[in-house]
Coordinates of C-alpha atoms in Angstrom, one line a residue:
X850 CA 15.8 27.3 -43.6
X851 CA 15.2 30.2 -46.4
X852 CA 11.7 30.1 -47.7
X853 CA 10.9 31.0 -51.1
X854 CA 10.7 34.7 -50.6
X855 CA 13.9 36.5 -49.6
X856 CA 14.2 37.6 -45.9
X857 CA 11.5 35.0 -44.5
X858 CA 12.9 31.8 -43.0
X859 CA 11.0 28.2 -41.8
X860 CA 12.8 27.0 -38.5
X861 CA 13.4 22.9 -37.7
X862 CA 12.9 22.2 -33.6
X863 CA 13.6 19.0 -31.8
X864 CA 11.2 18.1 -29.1
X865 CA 13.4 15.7 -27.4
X866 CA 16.8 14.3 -26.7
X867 CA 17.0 11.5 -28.5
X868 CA 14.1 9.8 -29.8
X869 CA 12.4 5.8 -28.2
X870 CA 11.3 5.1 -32.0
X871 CA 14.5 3.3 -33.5
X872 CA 14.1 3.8 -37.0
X873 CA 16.7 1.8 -38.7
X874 CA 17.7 4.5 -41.0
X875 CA 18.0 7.6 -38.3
X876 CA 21.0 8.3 -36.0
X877 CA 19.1 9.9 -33.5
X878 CA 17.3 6.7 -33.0
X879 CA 20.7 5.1 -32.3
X880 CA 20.9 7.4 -29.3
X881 CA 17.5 5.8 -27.3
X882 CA 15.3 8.9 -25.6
X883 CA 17.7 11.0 -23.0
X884 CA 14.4 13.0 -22.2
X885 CA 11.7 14.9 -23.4
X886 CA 12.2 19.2 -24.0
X887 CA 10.1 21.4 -21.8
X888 CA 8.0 23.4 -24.0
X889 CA 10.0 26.7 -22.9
X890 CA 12.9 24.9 -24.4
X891 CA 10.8 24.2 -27.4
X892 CA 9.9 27.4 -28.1
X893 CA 13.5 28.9 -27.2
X894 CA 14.3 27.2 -30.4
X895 CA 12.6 29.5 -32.8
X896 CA 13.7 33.1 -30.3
X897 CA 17.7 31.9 -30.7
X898 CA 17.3 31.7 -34.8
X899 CA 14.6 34.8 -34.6
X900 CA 17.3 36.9 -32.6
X901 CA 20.1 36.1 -35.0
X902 CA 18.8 36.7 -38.2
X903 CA 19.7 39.3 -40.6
X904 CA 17.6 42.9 -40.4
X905 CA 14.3 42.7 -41.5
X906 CA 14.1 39.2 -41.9
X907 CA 11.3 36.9 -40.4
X908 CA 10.4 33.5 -39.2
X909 CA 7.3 32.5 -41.0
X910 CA 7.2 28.8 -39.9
X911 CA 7.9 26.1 -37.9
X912 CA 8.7 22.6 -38.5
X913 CA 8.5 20.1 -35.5
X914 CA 11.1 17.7 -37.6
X915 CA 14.4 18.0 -35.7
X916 CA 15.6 15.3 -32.9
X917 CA 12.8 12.9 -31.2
X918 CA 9.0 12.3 -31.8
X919 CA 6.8 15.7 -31.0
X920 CA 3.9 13.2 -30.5
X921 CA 5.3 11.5 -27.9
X922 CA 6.2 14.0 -26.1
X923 CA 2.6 15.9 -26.7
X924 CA 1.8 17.9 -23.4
X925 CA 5.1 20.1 -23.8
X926 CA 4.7 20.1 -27.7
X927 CA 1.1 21.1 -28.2
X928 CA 1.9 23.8 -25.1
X929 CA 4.9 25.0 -27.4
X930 CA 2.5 24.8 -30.8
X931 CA 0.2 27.0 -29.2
X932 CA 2.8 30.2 -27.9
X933 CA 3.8 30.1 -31.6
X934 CA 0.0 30.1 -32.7
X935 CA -1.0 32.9 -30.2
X936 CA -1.2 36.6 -31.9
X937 CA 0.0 37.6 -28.5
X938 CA 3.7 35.9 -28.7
X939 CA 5.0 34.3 -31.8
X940 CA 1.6 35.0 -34.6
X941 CA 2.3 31.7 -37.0
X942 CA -0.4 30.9 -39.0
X943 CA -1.4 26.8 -38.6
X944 CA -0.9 26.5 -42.2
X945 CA 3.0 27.0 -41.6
X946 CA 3.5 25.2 -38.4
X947 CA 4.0 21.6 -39.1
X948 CA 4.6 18.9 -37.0
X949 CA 6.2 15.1 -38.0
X950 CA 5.3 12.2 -36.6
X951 CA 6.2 8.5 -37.5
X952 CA 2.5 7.7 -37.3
X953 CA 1.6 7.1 -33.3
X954 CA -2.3 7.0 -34.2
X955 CA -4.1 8.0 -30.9
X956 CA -1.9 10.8 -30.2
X957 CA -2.4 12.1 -33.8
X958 CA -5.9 11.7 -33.4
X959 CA -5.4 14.1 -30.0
X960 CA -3.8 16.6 -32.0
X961 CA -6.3 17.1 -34.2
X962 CA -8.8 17.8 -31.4
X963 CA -6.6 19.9 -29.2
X964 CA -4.0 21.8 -31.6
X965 CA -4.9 21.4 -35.7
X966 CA -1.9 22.3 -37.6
X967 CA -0.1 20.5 -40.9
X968 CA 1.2 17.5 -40.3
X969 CA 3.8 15.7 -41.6
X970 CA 3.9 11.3 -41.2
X971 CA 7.1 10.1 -41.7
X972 CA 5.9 6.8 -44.2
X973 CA 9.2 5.3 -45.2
X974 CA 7.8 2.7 -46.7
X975 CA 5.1 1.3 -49.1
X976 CA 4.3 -1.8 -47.3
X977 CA 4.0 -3.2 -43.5
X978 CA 6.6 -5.7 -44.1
X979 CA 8.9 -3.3 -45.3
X980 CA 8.0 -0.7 -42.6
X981 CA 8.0 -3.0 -39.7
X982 CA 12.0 -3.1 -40.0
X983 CA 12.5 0.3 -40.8
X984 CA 9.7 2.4 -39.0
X985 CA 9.5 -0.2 -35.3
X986 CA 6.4 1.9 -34.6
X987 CA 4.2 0.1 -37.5
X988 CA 4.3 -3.0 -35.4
X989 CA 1.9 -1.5 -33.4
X990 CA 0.6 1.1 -35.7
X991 CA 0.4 -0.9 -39.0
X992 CA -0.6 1.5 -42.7
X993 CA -4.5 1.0 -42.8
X994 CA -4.4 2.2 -39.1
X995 CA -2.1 5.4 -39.9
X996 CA -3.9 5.8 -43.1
X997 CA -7.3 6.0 -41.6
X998 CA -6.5 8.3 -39.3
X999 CA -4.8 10.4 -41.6
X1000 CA -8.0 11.0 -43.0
X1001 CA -9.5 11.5 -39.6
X1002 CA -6.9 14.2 -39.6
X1003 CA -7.7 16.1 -42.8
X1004 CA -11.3 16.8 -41.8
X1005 CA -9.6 19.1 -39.2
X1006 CA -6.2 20.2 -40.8
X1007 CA -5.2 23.7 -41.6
X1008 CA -4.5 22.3 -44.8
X1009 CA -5.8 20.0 -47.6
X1010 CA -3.0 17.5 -47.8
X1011 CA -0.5 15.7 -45.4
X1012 CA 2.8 15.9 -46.6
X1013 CA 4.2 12.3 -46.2
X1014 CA 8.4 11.9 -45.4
X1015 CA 9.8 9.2 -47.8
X1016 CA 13.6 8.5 -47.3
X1017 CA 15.5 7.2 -50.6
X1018 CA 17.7 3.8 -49.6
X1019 CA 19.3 2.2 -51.9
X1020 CA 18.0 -1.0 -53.4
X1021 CA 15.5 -1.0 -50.1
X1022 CA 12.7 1.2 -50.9
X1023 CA 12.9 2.9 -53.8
X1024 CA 12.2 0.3 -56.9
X1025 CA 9.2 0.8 -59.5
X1026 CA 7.6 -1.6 -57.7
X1027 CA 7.9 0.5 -54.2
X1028 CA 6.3 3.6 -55.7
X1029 CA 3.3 2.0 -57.7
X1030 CA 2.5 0.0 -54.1
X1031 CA 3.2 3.4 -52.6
X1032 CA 0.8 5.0 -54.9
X1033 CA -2.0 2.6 -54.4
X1034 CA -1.1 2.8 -50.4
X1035 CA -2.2 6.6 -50.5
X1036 CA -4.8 6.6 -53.2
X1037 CA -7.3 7.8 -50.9
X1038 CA -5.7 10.4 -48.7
X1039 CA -5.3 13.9 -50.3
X1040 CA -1.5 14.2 -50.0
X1041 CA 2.1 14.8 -51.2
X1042 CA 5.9 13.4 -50.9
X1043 CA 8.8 15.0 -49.4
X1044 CA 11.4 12.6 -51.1
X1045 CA 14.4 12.6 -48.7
X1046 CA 18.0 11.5 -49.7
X1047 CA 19.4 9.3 -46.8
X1048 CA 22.6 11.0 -44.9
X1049 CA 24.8 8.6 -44.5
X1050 CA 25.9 8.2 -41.1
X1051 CA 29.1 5.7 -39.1
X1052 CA 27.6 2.5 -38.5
X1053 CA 24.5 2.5 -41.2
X1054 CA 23.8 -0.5 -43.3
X1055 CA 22.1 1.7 -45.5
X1056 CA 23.4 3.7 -48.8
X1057 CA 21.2 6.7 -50.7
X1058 CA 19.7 6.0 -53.6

């Protein structure tokens, strides 16, 4: 993915095959979890799109957002993070290494302890009701959970803010009503939205908004 200066580029990594998490609204999710990537395989990620880019160009960041959930899959993930991190192999700053997660608390908690960089929740939704269809995980993780530890995260974080992941469905989550509750969800973690249009996919009861 091009950043905003010419020649420097962010790359997107899976950390599994398939993903456990079922979200309603993900394809990959349809899929169930094949297995979890080795870090090597992790990391082989970012060498691949380093080797082929044009002259002169560089990766600057990383983004743990591609196929399955880097969180559950944390020894191989946070051993990845940190070859990326060291001066000695890949040199990425924390600030521009990010990983995603759809908000598995403890784990998230570990990260911050063990490998600090930006994080990314994948929220989805304003409310647990809602989330509990959408984002399975909140069953066991519900929002005052994830938010608190969101702010457990911050004191550590590379940076001031999580970004949280919002997808757009149509006539699901994305009403006035959705973002004021959203709003007041959030008023006490220093963050900001990545509004996502939803890709359609075969099978999906769900249209963009």
């Amino acid at each position: 993915m091009p950043l905003e200066r010419a020649g420097r580029y962010s790359v997107c990594v899976s950390s599994q095959v398939g993903c456990a998490l079922a979200c309603a609204f993900c394809a990959t999710g349809r899929m169930g979890l094949v297995r979890n990537l080795e870090a090597w395989e992790i990391v082989e990620q970012v060498r691949l799109v380093r080797a082929r880019l044009p002259a002169g160009a560089r990766v600057r960041g990383v983004v743990f957002q591609g196929m399955g959930e880097p969180l559950a899959n944390f020894e191989n993930s946070v051993a990845a993070l940190k070859l990326m991190l060291d001066d000695n192999a890949y040199g990425l700053s924390r600030r521009r290494v990010t990983v995603s997660t759809s908000g598995l608390v403890p784990v998230m908690d570990r990260l911050g302890d063990e490998c600090p960089v930006a994080l990314a929740v994948s929220l989805h939704a304003p409310n647990d009701k809602l989330r509990d269809q959408i984002v399975p995980i909140n069953q066991k993780y519900p929002l005052k959970e994830l938010m608190a530890a969101c702010q457990r995260y911050l004191a550590k974080a590379p940076r001031d803010f999580i970004t949280f992941e919002y997808i757009m469905l149509d006539g699901i989550n994305d009403s006035d009503a959705h973002a004021r509750e959203l709003l007041a969800l959030v008023k006490s973690v220093h963050c900001k939205f990545n509004l996502i249009p939803f890709n359609p996919f075969p099978g999906s009861p769900f249209k963009r908004s």
